Tab-separated table of C-alpha atoms and ligand atoms in Angstrom:
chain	number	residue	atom	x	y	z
A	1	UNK	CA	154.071	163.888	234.019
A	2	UNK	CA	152.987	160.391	233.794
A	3	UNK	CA	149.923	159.083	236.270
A	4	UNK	CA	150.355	155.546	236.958
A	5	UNK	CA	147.585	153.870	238.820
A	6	UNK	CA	148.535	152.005	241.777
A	7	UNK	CA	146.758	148.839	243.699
A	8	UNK	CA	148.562	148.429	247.303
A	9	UNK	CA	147.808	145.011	248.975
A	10	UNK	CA	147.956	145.347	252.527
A	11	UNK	CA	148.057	148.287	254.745
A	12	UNK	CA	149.943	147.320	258.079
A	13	UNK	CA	153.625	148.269	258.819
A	14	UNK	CA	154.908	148.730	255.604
A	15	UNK	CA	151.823	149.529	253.929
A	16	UNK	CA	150.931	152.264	256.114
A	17	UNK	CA	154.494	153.475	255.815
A	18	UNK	CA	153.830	153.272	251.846
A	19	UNK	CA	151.374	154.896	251.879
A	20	UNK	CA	152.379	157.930	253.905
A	21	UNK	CA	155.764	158.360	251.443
A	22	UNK	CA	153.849	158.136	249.035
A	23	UNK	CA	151.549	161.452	249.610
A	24	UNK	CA	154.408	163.403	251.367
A	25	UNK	CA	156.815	162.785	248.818
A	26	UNK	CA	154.673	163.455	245.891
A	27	UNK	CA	156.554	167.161	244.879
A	28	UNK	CA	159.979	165.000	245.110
A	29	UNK	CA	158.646	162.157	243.585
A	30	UNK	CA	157.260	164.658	240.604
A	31	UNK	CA	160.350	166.897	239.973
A	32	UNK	CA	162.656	164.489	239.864
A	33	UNK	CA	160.923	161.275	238.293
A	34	UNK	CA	157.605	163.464	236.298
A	35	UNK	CA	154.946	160.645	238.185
A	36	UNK	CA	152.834	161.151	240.147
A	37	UNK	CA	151.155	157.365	241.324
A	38	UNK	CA	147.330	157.155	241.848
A	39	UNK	CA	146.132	155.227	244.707
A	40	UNK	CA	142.975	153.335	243.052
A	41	UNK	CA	143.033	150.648	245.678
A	42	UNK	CA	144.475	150.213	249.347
A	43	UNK	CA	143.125	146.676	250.278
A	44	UNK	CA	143.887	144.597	253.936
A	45	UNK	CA	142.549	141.300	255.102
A	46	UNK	CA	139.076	142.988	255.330
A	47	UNK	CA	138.001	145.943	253.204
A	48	UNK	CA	138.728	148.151	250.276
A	49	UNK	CA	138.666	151.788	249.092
A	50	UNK	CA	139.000	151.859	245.767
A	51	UNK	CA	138.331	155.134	243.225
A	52	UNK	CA	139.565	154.095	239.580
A	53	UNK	CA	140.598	158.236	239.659
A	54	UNK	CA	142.872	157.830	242.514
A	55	UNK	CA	142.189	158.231	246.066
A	56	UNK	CA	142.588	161.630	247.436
A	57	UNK	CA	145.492	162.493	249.819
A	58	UNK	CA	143.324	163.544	252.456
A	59	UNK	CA	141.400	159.875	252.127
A	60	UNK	CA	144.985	158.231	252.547
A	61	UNK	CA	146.456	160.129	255.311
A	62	UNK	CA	143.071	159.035	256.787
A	63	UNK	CA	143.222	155.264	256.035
A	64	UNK	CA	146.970	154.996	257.424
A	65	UNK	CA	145.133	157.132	260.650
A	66	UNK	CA	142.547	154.607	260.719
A	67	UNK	CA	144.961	151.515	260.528
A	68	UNK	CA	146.354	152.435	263.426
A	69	UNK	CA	142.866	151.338	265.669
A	70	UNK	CA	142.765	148.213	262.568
A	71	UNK	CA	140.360	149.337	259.978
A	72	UNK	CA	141.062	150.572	256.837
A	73	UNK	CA	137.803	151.823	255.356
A	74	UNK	CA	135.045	153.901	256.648
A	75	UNK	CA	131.445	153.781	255.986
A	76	UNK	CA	131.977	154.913	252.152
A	77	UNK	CA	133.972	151.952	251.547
A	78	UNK	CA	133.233	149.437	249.317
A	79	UNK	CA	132.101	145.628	250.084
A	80	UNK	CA	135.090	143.840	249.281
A	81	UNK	CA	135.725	142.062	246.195
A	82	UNK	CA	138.562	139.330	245.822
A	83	UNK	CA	142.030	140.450	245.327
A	84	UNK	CA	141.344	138.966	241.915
A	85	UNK	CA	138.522	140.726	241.345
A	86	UNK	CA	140.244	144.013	242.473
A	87	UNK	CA	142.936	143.935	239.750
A	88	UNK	CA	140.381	142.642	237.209
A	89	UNK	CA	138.074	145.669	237.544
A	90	UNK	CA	140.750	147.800	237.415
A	91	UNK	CA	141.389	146.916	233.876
A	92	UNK	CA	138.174	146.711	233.005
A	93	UNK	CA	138.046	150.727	234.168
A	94	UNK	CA	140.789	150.894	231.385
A	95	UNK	CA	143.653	151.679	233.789
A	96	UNK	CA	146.911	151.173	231.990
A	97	UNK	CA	150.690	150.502	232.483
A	98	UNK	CA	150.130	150.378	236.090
A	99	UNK	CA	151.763	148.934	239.262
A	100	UNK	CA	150.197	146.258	241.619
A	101	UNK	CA	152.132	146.401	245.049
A	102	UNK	CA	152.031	143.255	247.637
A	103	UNK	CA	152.947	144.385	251.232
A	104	UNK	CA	151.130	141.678	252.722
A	105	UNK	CA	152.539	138.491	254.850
A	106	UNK	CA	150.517	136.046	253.626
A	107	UNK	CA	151.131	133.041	251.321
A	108	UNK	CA	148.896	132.052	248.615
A	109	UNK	CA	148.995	135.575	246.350
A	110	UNK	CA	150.309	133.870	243.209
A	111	UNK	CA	146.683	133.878	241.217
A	112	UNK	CA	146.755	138.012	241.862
A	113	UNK	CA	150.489	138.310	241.192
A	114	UNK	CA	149.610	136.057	237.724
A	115	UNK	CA	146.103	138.403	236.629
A	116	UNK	CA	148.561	141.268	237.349
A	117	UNK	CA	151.029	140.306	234.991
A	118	UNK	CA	148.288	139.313	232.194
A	119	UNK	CA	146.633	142.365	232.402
A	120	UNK	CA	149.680	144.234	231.424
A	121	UNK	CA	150.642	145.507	235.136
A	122	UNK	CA	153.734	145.459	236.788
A	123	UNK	CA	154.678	143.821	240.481
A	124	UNK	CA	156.465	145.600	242.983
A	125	UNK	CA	156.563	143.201	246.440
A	126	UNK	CA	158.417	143.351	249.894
A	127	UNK	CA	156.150	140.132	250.902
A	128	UNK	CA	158.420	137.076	249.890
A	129	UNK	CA	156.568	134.177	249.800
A	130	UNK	CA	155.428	134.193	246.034
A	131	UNK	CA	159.545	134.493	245.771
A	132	UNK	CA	159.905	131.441	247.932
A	133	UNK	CA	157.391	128.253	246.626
A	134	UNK	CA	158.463	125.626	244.548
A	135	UNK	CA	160.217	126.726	241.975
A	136	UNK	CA	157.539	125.633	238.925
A	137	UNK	CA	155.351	128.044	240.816
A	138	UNK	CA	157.899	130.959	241.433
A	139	UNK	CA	160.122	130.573	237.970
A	140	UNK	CA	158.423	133.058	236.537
A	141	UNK	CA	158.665	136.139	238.810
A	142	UNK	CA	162.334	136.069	238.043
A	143	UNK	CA	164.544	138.039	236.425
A	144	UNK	CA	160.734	138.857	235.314
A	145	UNK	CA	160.934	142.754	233.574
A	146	UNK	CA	157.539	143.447	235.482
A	147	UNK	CA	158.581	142.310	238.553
A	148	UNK	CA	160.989	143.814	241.325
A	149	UNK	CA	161.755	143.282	244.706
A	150	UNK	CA	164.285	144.783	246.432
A	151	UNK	CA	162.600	144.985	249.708
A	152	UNK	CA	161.869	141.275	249.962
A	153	UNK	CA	165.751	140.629	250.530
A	154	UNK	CA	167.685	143.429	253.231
A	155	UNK	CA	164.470	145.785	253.861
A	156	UNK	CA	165.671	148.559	251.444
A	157	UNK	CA	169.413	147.706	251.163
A	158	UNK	CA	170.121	147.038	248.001
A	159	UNK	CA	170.912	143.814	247.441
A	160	UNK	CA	168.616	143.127	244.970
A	161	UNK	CA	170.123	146.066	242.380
A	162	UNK	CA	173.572	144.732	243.464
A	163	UNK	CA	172.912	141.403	242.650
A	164	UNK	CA	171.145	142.709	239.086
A	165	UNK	CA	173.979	144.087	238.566
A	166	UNK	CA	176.597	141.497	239.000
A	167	UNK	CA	174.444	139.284	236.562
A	168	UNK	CA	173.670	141.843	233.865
A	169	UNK	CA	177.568	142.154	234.159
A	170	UNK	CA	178.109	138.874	233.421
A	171	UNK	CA	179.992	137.950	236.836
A	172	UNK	CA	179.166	134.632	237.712
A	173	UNK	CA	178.193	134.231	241.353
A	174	UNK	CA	179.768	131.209	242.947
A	175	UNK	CA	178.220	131.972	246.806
A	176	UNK	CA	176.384	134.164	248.670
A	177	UNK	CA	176.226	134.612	252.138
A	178	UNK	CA	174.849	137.100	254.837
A	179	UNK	CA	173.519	138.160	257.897
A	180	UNK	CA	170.208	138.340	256.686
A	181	UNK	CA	167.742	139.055	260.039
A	182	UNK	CA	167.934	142.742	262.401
A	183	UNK	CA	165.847	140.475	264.452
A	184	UNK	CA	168.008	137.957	265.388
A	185	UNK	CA	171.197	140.020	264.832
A	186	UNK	CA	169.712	141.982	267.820
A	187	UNK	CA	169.351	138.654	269.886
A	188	UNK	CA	172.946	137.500	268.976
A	189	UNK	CA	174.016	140.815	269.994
A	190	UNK	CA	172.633	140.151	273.476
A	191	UNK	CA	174.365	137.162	273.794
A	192	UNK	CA	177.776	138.776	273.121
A	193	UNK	CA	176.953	140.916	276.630
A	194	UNK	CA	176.018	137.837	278.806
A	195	UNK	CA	172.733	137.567	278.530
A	196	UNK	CA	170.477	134.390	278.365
A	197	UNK	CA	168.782	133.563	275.311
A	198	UNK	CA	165.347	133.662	276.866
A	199	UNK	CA	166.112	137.030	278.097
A	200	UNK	CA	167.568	138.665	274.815
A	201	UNK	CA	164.268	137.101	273.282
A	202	UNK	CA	162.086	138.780	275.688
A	203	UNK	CA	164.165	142.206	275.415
A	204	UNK	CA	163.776	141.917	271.607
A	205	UNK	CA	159.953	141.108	271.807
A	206	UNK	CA	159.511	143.976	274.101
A	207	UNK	CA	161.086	146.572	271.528
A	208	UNK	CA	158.746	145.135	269.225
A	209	UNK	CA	161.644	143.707	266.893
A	210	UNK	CA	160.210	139.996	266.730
A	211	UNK	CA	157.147	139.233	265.245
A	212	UNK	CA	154.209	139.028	267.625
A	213	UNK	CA	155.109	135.182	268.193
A	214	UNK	CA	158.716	135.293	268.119
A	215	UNK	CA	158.886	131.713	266.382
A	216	UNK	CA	158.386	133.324	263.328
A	217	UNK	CA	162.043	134.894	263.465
A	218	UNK	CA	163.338	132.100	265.507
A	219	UNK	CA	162.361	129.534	263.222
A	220	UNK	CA	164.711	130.204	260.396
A	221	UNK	CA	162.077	130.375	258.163
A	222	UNK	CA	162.169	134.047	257.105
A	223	UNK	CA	165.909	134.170	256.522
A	224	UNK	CA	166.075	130.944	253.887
A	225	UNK	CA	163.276	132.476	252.151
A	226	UNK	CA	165.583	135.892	251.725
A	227	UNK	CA	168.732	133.703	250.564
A	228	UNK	CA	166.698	131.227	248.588
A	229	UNK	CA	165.185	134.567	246.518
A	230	UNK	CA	168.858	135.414	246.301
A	231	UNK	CA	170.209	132.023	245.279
A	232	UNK	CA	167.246	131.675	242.631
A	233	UNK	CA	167.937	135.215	241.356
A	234	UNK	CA	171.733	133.784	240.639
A	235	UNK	CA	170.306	131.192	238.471
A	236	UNK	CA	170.498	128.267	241.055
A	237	UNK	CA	166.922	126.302	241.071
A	238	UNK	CA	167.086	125.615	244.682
A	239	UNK	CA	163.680	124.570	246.704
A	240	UNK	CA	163.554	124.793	250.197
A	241	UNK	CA	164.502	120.863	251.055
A	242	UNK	CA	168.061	122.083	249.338
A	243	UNK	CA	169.027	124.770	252.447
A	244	UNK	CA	169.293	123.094	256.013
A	245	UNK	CA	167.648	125.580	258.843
A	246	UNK	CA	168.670	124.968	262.328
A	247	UNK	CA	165.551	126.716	263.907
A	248	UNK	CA	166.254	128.112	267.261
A	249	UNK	CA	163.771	126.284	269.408
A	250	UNK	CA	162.819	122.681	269.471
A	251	UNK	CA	159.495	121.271	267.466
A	252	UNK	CA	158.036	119.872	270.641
A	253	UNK	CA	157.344	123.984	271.022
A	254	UNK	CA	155.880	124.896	268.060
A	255	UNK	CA	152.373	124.213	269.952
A	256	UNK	CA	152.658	125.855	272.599
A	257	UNK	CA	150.616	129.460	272.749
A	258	UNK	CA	153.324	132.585	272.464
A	259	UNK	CA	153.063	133.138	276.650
A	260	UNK	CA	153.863	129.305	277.381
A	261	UNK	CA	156.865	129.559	274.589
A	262	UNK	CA	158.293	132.826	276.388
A	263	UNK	CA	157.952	130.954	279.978
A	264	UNK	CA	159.607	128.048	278.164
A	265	UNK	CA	162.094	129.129	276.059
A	266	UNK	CA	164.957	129.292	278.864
A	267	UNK	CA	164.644	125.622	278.542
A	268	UNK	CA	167.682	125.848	276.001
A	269	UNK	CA	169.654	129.001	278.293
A	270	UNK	CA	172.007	126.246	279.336
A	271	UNK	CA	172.965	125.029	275.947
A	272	UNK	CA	172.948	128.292	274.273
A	273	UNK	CA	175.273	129.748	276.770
A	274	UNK	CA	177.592	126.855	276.356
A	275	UNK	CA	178.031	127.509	272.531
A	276	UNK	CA	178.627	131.592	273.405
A	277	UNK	CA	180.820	130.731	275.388
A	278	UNK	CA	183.521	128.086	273.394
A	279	UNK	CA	183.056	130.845	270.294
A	280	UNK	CA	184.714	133.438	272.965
A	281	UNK	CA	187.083	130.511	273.998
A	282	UNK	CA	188.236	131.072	270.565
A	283	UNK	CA	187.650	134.874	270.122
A	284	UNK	CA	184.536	134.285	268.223
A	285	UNK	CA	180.835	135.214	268.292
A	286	UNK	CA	177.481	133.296	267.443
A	287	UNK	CA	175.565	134.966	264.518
A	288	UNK	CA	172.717	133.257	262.548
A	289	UNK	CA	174.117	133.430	259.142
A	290	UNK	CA	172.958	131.839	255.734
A	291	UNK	CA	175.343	130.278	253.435
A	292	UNK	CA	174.407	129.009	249.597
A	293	UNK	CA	176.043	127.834	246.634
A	294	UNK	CA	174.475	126.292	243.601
A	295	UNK	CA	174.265	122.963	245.230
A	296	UNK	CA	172.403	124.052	248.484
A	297	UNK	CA	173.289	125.732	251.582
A	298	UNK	CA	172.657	126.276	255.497
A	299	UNK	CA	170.794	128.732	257.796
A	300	UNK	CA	171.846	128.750	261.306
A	301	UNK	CA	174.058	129.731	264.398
A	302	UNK	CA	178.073	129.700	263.563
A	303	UNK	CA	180.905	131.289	265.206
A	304	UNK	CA	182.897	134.110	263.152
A	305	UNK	CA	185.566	135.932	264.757
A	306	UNK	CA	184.492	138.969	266.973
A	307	UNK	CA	185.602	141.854	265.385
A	308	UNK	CA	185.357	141.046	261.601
A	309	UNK	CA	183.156	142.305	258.978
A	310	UNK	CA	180.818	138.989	259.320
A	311	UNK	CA	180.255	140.063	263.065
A	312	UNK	CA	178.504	143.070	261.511
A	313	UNK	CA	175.017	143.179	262.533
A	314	UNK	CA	173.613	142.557	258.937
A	315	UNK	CA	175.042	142.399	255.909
A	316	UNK	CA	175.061	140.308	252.737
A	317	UNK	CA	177.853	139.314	250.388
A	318	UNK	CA	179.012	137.795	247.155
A	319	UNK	CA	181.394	135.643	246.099
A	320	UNK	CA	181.560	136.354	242.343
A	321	UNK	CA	184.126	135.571	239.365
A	322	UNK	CA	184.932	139.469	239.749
A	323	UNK	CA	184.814	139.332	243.429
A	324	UNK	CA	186.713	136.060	243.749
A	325	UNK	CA	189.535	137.598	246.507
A	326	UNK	CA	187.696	139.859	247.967
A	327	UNK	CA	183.908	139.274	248.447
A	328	UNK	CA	181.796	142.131	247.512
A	329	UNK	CA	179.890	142.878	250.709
A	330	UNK	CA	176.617	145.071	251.648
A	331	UNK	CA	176.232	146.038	254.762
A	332	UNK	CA	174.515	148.716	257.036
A	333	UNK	CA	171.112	149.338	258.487
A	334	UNK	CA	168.501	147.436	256.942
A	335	UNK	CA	165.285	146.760	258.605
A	336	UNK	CA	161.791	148.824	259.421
A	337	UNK	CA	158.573	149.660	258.334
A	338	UNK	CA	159.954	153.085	256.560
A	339	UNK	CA	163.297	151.877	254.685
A	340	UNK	CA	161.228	148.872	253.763
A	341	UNK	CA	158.531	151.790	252.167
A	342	UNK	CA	161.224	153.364	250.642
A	343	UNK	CA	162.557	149.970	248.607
A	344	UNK	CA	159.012	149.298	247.348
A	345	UNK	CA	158.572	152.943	246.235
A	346	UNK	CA	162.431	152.928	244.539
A	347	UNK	CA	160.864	149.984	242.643
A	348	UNK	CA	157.692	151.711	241.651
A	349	UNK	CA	160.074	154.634	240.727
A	350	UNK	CA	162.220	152.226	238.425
A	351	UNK	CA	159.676	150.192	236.791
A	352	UNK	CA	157.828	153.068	235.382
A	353	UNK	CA	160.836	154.609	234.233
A	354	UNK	CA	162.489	151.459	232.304
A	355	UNK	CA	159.480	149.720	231.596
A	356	UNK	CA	156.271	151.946	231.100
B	401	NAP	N1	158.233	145.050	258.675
B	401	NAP	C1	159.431	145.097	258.098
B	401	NAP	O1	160.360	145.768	258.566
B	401	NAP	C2	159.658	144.339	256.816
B	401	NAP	C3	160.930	144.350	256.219
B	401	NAP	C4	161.114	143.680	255.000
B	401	NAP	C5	160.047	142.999	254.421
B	401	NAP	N2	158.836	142.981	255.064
B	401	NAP	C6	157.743	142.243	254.429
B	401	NAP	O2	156.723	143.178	254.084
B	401	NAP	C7	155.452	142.552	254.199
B	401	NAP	C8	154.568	143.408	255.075
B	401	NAP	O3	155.130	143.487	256.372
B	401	NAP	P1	154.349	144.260	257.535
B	401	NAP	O4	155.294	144.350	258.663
B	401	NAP	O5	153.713	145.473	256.996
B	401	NAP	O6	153.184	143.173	257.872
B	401	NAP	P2	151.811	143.442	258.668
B	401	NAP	O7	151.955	144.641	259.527
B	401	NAP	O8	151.440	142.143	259.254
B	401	NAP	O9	150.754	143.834	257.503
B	401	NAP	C9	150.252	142.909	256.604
B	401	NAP	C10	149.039	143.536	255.933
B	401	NAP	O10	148.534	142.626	254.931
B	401	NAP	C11	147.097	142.653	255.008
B	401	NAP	N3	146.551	141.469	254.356
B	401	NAP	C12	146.504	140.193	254.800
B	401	NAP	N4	145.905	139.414	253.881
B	401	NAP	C13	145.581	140.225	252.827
B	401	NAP	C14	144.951	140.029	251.582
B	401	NAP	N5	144.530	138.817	251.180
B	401	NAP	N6	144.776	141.086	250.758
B	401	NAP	C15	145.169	142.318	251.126
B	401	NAP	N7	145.783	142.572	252.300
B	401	NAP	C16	145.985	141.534	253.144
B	401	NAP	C17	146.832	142.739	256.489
B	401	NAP	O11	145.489	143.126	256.686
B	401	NAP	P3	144.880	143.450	258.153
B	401	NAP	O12	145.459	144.796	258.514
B	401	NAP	O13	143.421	143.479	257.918
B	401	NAP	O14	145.350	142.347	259.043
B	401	NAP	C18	147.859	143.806	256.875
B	401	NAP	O15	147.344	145.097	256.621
B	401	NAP	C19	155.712	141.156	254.761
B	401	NAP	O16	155.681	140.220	253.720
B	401	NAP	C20	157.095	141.248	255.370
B	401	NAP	O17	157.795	140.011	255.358
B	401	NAP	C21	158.618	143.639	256.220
């Protein structure tokens, strides 16, 4: 059985998810793989409980029960140190060959990614945005052997592996293209029925499928950073400037507090409607689709014929040398805390097995 201490960075959705597989899986996780992963750190914006032995179970059911009312540790946690500091006393404790995980959302990780990777750890992320910064800053997290992340592209789909694949194949990719947000696949899908665009935004906020502020999803933002990590991954050195995003509301809104947007956002019903309804003129609907070749590409709106396999709710596929008539396409359900949980820990799973 190998033991393979384990750092997790961030404990919200996914993390608390992570978390929770983690412990009730272990007797799967342990037949079939021989690891068992030790929990030395769980770590949010605020605290840390950290034992260099591994936390107990009972201590991280109780921290994913705590998370729920926001904090992580009780009065036995620790102060807490920097995320540096964190993965630097770790190897100072003499852990080993272990695994640093990054389920946060925030940008500006890069110096714990980087002490990670000197100390000998691997990375296993679902937060993008190391993936997605200039590309002297991001180069080397790919096709990195310490490094995976599946769940930053497709939220456990694997796109990722597929993608591996086609390149360790030798199958040269010539574009990729996809469906690449449940979020706003779920708003298009409300406009196929009728529905204003202010109102599928509000239904989608309600079932808690945008982000708190629904700009974040709207914005485009989140969806170039999933193709770009793609595009990169195929050998194209593409920075953001190279991929045109058509965000979905105008900048003159991007300071208005989240309950002026929503009362505002109907502002662009009118025009909205008008482009659902010349697609169905032409038996087509609007999805928000990203498009990239080695020279750049677009994320935006475009009518594809109702009906076809790009009306799919999500999906991603390849153009490849192999794949040159038809495209090689992944599609299904791809989204959520848990399959998002699972990804990360089918990372964990491989990099200990091919790399430790
Ligand atoms: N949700 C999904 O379905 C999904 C799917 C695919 C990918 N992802 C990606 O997975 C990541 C996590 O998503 P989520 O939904 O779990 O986000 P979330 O609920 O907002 O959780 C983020 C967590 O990161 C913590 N955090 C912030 N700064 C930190 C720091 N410096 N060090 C340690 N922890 C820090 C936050 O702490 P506090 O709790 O103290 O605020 C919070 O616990 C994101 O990058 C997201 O894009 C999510």
């Amino acid at each position: 059985m190998k033991q393979v201490p384990v750092i997790i960075f961030g404990a919200g959705g996914v993390g608390s998810a992570l978390l929770r597989q983690i412990v009730n899986g272990r007797t799967h996780t342990a037949t079939r793989n021989q690891i068992r992963f030790d929990i030395v750190a769980t770590v949010d914006s605020r605290s840390c409980l950290w034992n260099p032995f591994g936390l107990s179970d009972e201590q991280i059911l109780a921290v994913v029960a705590r998370k729920v009312d926001g904090e992580l540790a009780d009065k036995s946690g620790v102060s807490r140190p920097s995320d540096v500091e964190i993965v630097t006393r770790a190897a100072e404790a003499g852990l080993e060959n272990g695994i640093v995980v990054d389920v946060t959302a925030v940008s500006g990780m890069e110096p714990v990614l980087d002490t990670a990777l000197d100390r000998g750890y691997g990375l296993v992320l679902a937060n993008k945005k190391a993936f997605a910064g200039s590309w002297s800053t991001a180069q080397k997290y790919f096709n990195n052997p310490y490094v995976r992340h599946e769940s930053t592209v497709g939220g456990g789909q694997p796109v990722i592996a597929t993608l591996r694949y086609l390149l360790d194949t030798n199958d040269p990719i010539f574009s990729i293209a996809g469906q690449l947000s449940g979020t706003l696949g779920f708003i298009c899908a409300q406009l196929d029925t009728g529905k204003p665009f202010s109102q599928a935004i509000a239904e989608a906020k309600a079932l808690g499928y945008t982000e708190p502020d629904p700009r974040e999803d709207l914005g485009g933002q989140d969806v170039m950073r999933k193709v770009m990590i793609l595009g990169r991954m195929a050998g194209w050195p593409l920075e953001a400037a190279d991929i045109n995003v058509e965000s979905l509301y105008a900048p003159e809104m991007a300071s208005l507090s989240v309950a002026e947007f929503m009362n505002t956002c109907n502002q662009v019903d009118v025009q909205i409607g008008q482009r659902v309804a010349n697609a169905a003129a032409n038996g087509e609907v609007l999805r928000y689709v990203a498009e990239l070749t080695a020279n750049g590409g677009t994320v935006g709106l475009k009518a594809v014929p109702q009906g076809s396999p790009l009306a799919n709710l999500k999906y991603v596929s390849f153009h490849t040398e192999r794949y040159a008539d038809d495209k090689l396409m992944i599609c299904g359900k791809g989204a959520g805390v848990e399959m998002t949980a699972a990804g990360v820990i089918g990372d964990m799973i491989d990099l200990v097995r091919e790399e430790f």
